[in-house]
Tab-separated table of C-alpha atoms and ligand atoms in Angstrom:
chain	number	residue	atom	x	y	z
A	768	UNK	CA	0.000	0.000	0.000
A	769	UNK	CA	1.335	3.463	-0.794
A	770	UNK	CA	2.217	5.810	2.068
A	771	UNK	CA	-0.463	8.150	0.747
A	772	UNK	CA	-3.062	5.452	1.389
A	773	UNK	CA	-1.571	4.534	4.772
A	774	UNK	CA	-1.928	8.116	5.986
A	775	UNK	CA	-5.439	8.604	4.681
A	776	UNK	CA	-6.697	5.227	5.904
A	777	UNK	CA	-5.234	5.727	9.405
A	778	UNK	CA	-6.916	9.109	9.707
A	779	UNK	CA	-10.265	7.956	8.394
A	780	UNK	CA	-10.331	4.806	10.578
A	781	UNK	CA	-9.201	6.497	13.766
A	782	UNK	CA	-11.515	9.446	13.375
A	783	UNK	CA	-14.422	7.132	12.623
A	784	UNK	CA	-13.622	5.125	15.789
A	785	UNK	CA	-13.369	8.271	17.863
A	786	UNK	CA	-16.671	9.644	16.615
A	787	UNK	CA	-18.476	6.309	16.872
A	788	UNK	CA	-17.353	5.992	20.495
A	789	UNK	CA	-18.726	9.468	21.171
A	790	UNK	CA	-22.202	8.772	19.810
A	791	UNK	CA	-23.261	7.638	23.306
A	792	UNK	CA	-21.749	9.701	26.088
A	793	UNK	CA	-22.149	10.239	29.781
A	794	UNK	CA	-21.559	13.963	29.336
A	795	UNK	CA	-21.714	15.955	26.092
A	796	UNK	CA	-20.140	19.396	26.435
A	797	UNK	CA	-20.888	22.244	24.054
A	798	UNK	CA	-18.003	24.670	23.628
A	799	UNK	CA	-14.355	24.259	24.543
A	800	UNK	CA	-13.686	27.389	26.594
A	801	UNK	CA	-11.760	27.377	29.875
A	802	UNK	CA	-14.682	26.386	32.114
A	803	UNK	CA	-15.636	23.487	29.838
A	804	UNK	CA	-12.039	22.259	29.553
A	805	UNK	CA	-11.695	22.079	33.345
A	806	UNK	CA	-15.052	20.293	33.569
A	807	UNK	CA	-14.032	17.828	30.845
A	808	UNK	CA	-10.801	16.954	32.627
A	809	UNK	CA	-12.452	16.506	36.023
A	810	UNK	CA	-15.309	14.432	34.614
A	811	UNK	CA	-12.940	12.197	32.661
A	812	UNK	CA	-10.810	11.722	35.738
A	813	UNK	CA	-14.003	10.702	37.577
A	814	UNK	CA	-14.339	7.867	35.035
A	815	UNK	CA	-17.099	9.352	32.874
A	816	UNK	CA	-17.167	9.281	29.100
A	817	UNK	CA	-16.949	12.879	27.965
A	818	UNK	CA	-16.641	14.772	24.694
A	819	UNK	CA	-16.462	18.460	23.865
A	820	UNK	CA	-17.938	19.788	20.617
A	821	UNK	CA	-16.233	23.048	19.713
A	822	UNK	CA	-17.296	25.276	16.850
A	823	UNK	CA	-13.876	26.758	16.144
A	824	UNK	CA	-10.784	25.026	14.807
A	825	UNK	CA	-8.912	25.856	18.022
A	826	UNK	CA	-10.536	25.047	21.376
A	827	UNK	CA	-9.748	27.406	24.254
A	828	UNK	CA	-12.544	29.931	23.739
A	829	UNK	CA	-11.771	33.435	24.915
A	830	UNK	CA	-8.544	32.433	26.646
A	831	UNK	CA	-6.107	32.996	23.807
A	832	UNK	CA	-6.633	36.734	23.383
A	833	UNK	CA	-5.942	37.733	27.012
A	834	UNK	CA	-7.099	41.310	27.598
A	835	UNK	CA	-7.604	43.279	24.374
A	836	UNK	CA	-5.168	40.928	22.596
A	837	UNK	CA	-2.428	41.477	25.213
A	838	UNK	CA	-1.904	37.767	25.732
A	839	UNK	CA	-1.822	37.718	29.532
A	840	UNK	CA	-4.693	36.952	31.892
A	841	UNK	CA	-5.238	37.250	35.639
A	842	UNK	CA	-6.388	34.646	38.147
A	843	UNK	CA	-7.014	34.897	41.854
A	844	UNK	CA	-5.590	32.750	44.639
A	845	UNK	CA	-8.655	30.501	44.896
A	846	UNK	CA	-8.099	29.115	41.405
A	847	UNK	CA	-4.385	28.322	41.660
A	848	UNK	CA	-4.974	24.692	42.650
A	849	UNK	CA	-6.689	24.135	39.304
A	850	UNK	CA	-3.764	25.653	37.385
A	851	UNK	CA	-1.432	23.421	39.427
A	852	UNK	CA	-3.469	20.354	38.449
A	853	UNK	CA	-2.897	21.214	34.792
A	854	UNK	CA	0.768	22.169	35.312
A	855	UNK	CA	0.144	25.751	34.140
A	856	UNK	CA	2.501	28.422	35.512
A	857	UNK	CA	1.669	31.849	37.010
A	858	UNK	CA	3.385	34.792	38.723
A	859	UNK	CA	2.170	36.985	41.605
A	860	UNK	CA	1.151	40.529	40.700
A	861	UNK	CA	3.340	42.967	42.617
A	862	UNK	CA	1.462	44.992	45.249
A	863	UNK	CA	-1.770	43.037	44.722
A	864	UNK	CA	-1.701	40.084	47.085
A	865	UNK	CA	-3.936	37.213	46.040
A	866	UNK	CA	-3.792	38.006	42.297
A	867	UNK	CA	-1.577	36.353	39.704
A	868	UNK	CA	-0.873	36.772	36.021
A	869	UNK	CA	-0.142	34.140	33.410
A	870	UNK	CA	0.467	33.732	29.716
A	871	UNK	CA	-2.884	33.196	28.012
A	872	UNK	CA	-1.374	30.945	25.345
A	873	UNK	CA	0.099	28.697	28.046
A	874	UNK	CA	-3.272	28.641	29.766
A	875	UNK	CA	-5.268	27.789	26.638
A	876	UNK	CA	-2.874	25.100	25.442
A	877	UNK	CA	-2.407	23.699	28.965
A	878	UNK	CA	-6.151	23.376	29.538
A	879	UNK	CA	-6.670	21.692	26.160
A	880	UNK	CA	-3.788	19.279	26.722
A	881	UNK	CA	-4.966	18.452	30.245
A	882	UNK	CA	-8.514	17.728	29.105
A	883	UNK	CA	-7.416	15.486	26.233
A	884	UNK	CA	-4.780	13.687	28.315
A	885	UNK	CA	-7.396	12.853	30.937
A	886	UNK	CA	-9.425	10.995	28.291
A	887	UNK	CA	-11.906	13.638	27.124
A	888	UNK	CA	-12.379	13.756	23.356
A	889	UNK	CA	-12.514	17.111	21.622
A	890	UNK	CA	-14.288	17.439	18.284
A	891	UNK	CA	-13.196	20.758	16.846
A	892	UNK	CA	-14.827	22.577	13.935
A	893	UNK	CA	-18.102	20.978	15.020
A	894	UNK	CA	-21.109	23.150	15.871
A	895	UNK	CA	-24.008	22.112	18.045
A	896	UNK	CA	-27.125	23.240	16.235
A	897	UNK	CA	-29.880	21.623	18.304
A	898	UNK	CA	-30.839	19.429	21.251
A	899	UNK	CA	-32.286	15.925	21.217
A	900	UNK	CA	-35.461	16.358	23.312
A	901	UNK	CA	-37.823	13.405	23.767
A	902	UNK	CA	-40.815	13.097	26.105
A	903	UNK	CA	-39.771	16.165	28.054
A	904	UNK	CA	-36.241	14.870	28.582
A	905	UNK	CA	-32.981	16.124	27.153
A	906	UNK	CA	-31.276	13.222	25.441
A	907	UNK	CA	-28.306	14.738	23.650
A	908	UNK	CA	-27.036	17.034	20.938
A	909	UNK	CA	-27.420	17.623	17.223
A	910	UNK	CA	-24.075	18.312	15.543
A	911	UNK	CA	-22.798	19.435	12.191
A	912	UNK	CA	-19.520	20.651	10.706
A	913	UNK	CA	-18.901	24.343	11.283
A	914	UNK	CA	-18.075	24.949	7.594
A	915	UNK	CA	-21.486	23.505	6.723
A	916	UNK	CA	-23.081	25.947	9.164
A	917	UNK	CA	-20.968	28.897	7.952
A	918	UNK	CA	-21.587	28.246	4.254
A	919	UNK	CA	-25.296	27.741	4.876
A	920	UNK	CA	-25.180	24.364	3.114
A	921	UNK	CA	-28.327	22.289	3.352
A	922	UNK	CA	-26.760	19.225	4.984
A	923	UNK	CA	-28.566	17.220	7.649
A	924	UNK	CA	-26.773	16.759	10.959
A	925	UNK	CA	-25.834	13.766	13.125
A	926	UNK	CA	-26.842	13.184	16.746
A	927	UNK	CA	-25.035	12.357	19.953
A	928	UNK	CA	-26.920	10.791	22.879
A	929	UNK	CA	-25.860	11.766	26.393
A	930	UNK	CA	-27.047	11.417	29.980
A	931	UNK	CA	-26.085	15.012	30.732
A	932	UNK	CA	-25.377	18.008	28.523
A	933	UNK	CA	-23.320	21.004	29.547
A	934	UNK	CA	-23.648	24.459	28.011
A	935	UNK	CA	-20.130	25.893	27.928
A	936	UNK	CA	-20.853	28.219	25.013
A	937	UNK	CA	-19.805	31.392	26.843
A	938	UNK	CA	-21.641	34.734	26.584
A	939	UNK	CA	-24.382	33.607	24.142
A	940	UNK	CA	-25.592	30.536	26.151
A	941	UNK	CA	-26.496	28.897	22.851
A	942	UNK	CA	-27.736	25.619	24.263
A	943	UNK	CA	-29.924	27.355	26.819
A	944	UNK	CA	-31.474	29.457	24.060
A	945	UNK	CA	-32.240	26.300	22.101
A	946	UNK	CA	-33.753	24.755	25.227
A	947	UNK	CA	-36.028	27.776	25.813
A	948	UNK	CA	-36.838	28.732	22.242
A	949	UNK	CA	-37.157	25.346	20.536
A	950	UNK	CA	-37.876	22.849	23.326
A	951	UNK	CA	-40.062	25.279	25.321
A	952	UNK	CA	-38.164	24.423	28.488
A	953	UNK	CA	-38.632	26.581	31.586
A	954	UNK	CA	-35.214	27.021	33.150
A	955	UNK	CA	-34.828	27.124	36.931
A	956	UNK	CA	-34.349	30.911	36.942
A	957	UNK	CA	-36.752	33.441	38.511
A	958	UNK	CA	-38.524	33.941	35.138
A	959	UNK	CA	-37.959	30.498	33.642
A	960	UNK	CA	-35.996	32.269	30.897
A	961	UNK	CA	-32.450	33.538	30.348
A	962	UNK	CA	-32.016	36.641	32.524
A	963	UNK	CA	-29.093	38.102	30.524
A	964	UNK	CA	-25.596	39.245	31.386
A	965	UNK	CA	-25.074	42.540	33.247
A	966	UNK	CA	-22.218	45.052	32.674
A	967	UNK	CA	-18.726	44.933	34.197
A	968	UNK	CA	-18.284	44.413	37.971
A	969	UNK	CA	-15.273	42.179	38.470
A	970	UNK	CA	-15.714	40.824	42.010
A	971	UNK	CA	-19.443	40.326	41.672
A	972	UNK	CA	-19.064	38.654	38.268
A	973	UNK	CA	-16.369	36.309	39.495
A	974	UNK	CA	-18.484	35.202	42.451
A	975	UNK	CA	-21.716	34.902	40.467
A	976	UNK	CA	-20.081	32.851	37.711
A	977	UNK	CA	-19.460	30.124	40.257
A	978	UNK	CA	-22.816	30.610	42.057
A	979	UNK	CA	-24.737	30.473	38.766
A	980	UNK	CA	-23.012	27.272	37.692
A	981	UNK	CA	-25.606	24.510	38.093
A	982	UNK	CA	-28.305	22.338	36.567
A	983	UNK	CA	-31.056	24.486	34.997
A	984	UNK	CA	-33.316	21.665	33.832
A	985	UNK	CA	-32.953	17.935	34.451
A	986	UNK	CA	-29.852	16.871	32.537
A	987	UNK	CA	-29.016	20.408	31.339
A	988	UNK	CA	-26.152	22.200	33.073
A	989	UNK	CA	-24.382	25.523	32.427
A	990	UNK	CA	-20.888	26.674	33.337
A	991	UNK	CA	-18.697	29.741	32.790
A	992	UNK	CA	-20.083	32.848	31.104
A	993	UNK	CA	-23.057	30.881	29.884
A	994	UNK	CA	-24.176	30.222	33.464
A	995	UNK	CA	-23.600	33.865	34.316
A	996	UNK	CA	-25.682	34.999	31.343
A	997	UNK	CA	-28.498	32.576	32.146
A	998	UNK	CA	-28.821	33.775	35.708
A	999	UNK	CA	-28.092	37.481	35.183
A	1000	UNK	CA	-24.565	37.937	36.566
A	1001	UNK	CA	-22.118	40.773	35.914
A	1002	UNK	CA	-19.203	40.395	33.481
A	1003	UNK	CA	-15.639	40.529	34.758
A	1004	UNK	CA	-13.174	40.993	31.864
A	1005	UNK	CA	-9.909	39.044	31.533
A	1006	UNK	CA	-9.791	37.430	34.966
A	1007	UNK	CA	-10.290	33.686	34.676
A	1008	UNK	CA	-10.415	32.207	38.176
A	1009	UNK	CA	-14.216	32.172	38.131
A	1010	UNK	CA	-14.243	30.255	34.830
A	1011	UNK	CA	-11.836	27.632	36.145
A	1012	UNK	CA	-13.743	27.232	39.420
A	1013	UNK	CA	-17.041	27.069	37.542
A	1014	UNK	CA	-15.694	24.151	35.494
A	1015	UNK	CA	-14.620	22.353	38.646
A	1016	UNK	CA	-17.973	22.999	40.327
A	1017	UNK	CA	-20.082	21.752	37.430
A	1018	UNK	CA	-17.960	18.609	37.103
A	1019	UNK	CA	-18.625	17.868	40.780
A	1020	UNK	CA	-22.374	18.421	40.340
A	1021	UNK	CA	-22.564	16.209	37.251
A	1022	UNK	CA	-20.352	13.466	38.692
A	1023	UNK	CA	-22.549	13.521	41.817
A	1024	UNK	CA	-25.611	12.714	39.690
A	1025	UNK	CA	-23.878	9.653	38.261
A	1026	UNK	CA	-23.004	8.373	41.723
A	1027	UNK	CA	-26.660	8.298	42.840
B	100	48H	C1	-20.029	24.452	19.447
B	100	48H	C2	-19.807	26.504	20.468
B	100	48H	C3	-21.148	26.795	20.237
B	100	48H	C4	-21.941	25.814	19.556
B	100	48H	C5	-20.273	28.489	21.240
B	100	48H	O1	-16.586	31.886	25.869
B	100	48H	P1	-15.688	30.779	26.200
B	100	48H	O2	-14.248	31.115	26.404
B	100	48H	O3	-16.252	29.990	27.486
B	100	48H	P2	-16.144	30.192	29.073
B	100	48H	O4	-17.480	30.567	29.543
B	100	48H	O5	-15.509	29.001	29.638
B	100	48H	O6	-15.121	31.402	29.286
B	100	48H	C6	-15.540	32.706	29.142
B	100	48H	C7	-14.323	33.614	28.920
B	100	48H	O7	-13.582	33.207	27.806
B	100	48H	C8	-14.843	35.004	28.713
B	100	48H	O8	-15.415	35.241	27.647
B	100	48H	C9	-14.761	35.986	29.756
B	100	48H	C10	-14.039	35.711	31.022
B	100	48H	N1	-15.346	37.138	29.537
B	100	48H	C11	-15.460	38.200	30.469
B	100	48H	C12	-15.999	39.444	29.810
B	100	48H	O9	-16.222	40.415	30.584
B	100	48H	O10	-16.178	39.498	28.580
B	100	48H	O11	-15.769	29.659	25.090
B	100	48H	C13	-16.998	29.228	24.579
B	100	48H	C14	-16.704	28.312	23.396
B	100	48H	C15	-16.128	29.075	22.201
B	100	48H	O12	-14.912	28.481	21.827
B	100	48H	C16	-17.191	28.916	21.112
B	100	48H	O13	-16.630	28.762	19.826
B	100	48H	C17	-17.903	27.672	21.553
B	100	48H	O14	-17.932	27.753	22.963
B	100	48H	N2	-19.293	27.571	21.096
B	100	48H	N3	-19.240	25.351	20.093
B	100	48H	N4	-21.350	24.662	19.178
B	100	48H	N5	-23.239	26.017	19.295
B	100	48H	N6	-21.412	28.035	20.727
């Protein structure tokens, strides 16, 4: 067999295996931002079968760009244990005890590597376009290639079945919108709907990101900025401790459901 065929066959076979194994999951995660990557690692380490579906070619979400494309981000003391778990470095900020800065490229790549190394599968360039919703229960996700979505091609999707789905789509809370708008789901918020993100207030936003991280309908969880948008929290700019801690919290909540 020619080397050209060897390469192509290996890729086709291994990708097909990977995708086939992800058609039934314990946890299907939408979006590969920092909160979702932490959740994916923790859930995989807890022995659950997990995959992330990420619209862009590069997972990592809003991590890469730091603050206004200055590729540094800030984390607070409470999140350092998570960075340590991933082997990601940081430096204290002079005169500001409890706050640290780190290279956003190291953070993005470290989180991705940690999630994949723990056993989570990441399907990049894949967009989640719908939920599987049967008899009032969320059963999984509807996926398609991002280029198909972007080019507006009329191509039917595939489906992934999962016990739990996690909205890690960041500011737009895409999965939660689908749940409300298409499935008619009432979320466990004061109005049953998405409350919407508030303007910048760093400390409040950091705290509420973690507080708002939870299950909003049986089997439907939100983390990171998505959770904050769903439950009306403030934004916080390029500080990422809340995102990391949100990922850890949601993994604990989801893993707890599987233990029951
Ligand atoms: C597949 C999708 C879909 C879809 C979206 O926004 P993210 O980085 O996620 P978080 O919440 O972990 O982190 C938020 C942080 O980056 C941030 O924006 C902060 C701290 N902002 C503060 C402020 O004040 O602005 O990543 C979400 C990911 C992205 O990579 C999207 O491409 C992806 O989700 N995504 N993937 N199918 N339907 N929708």
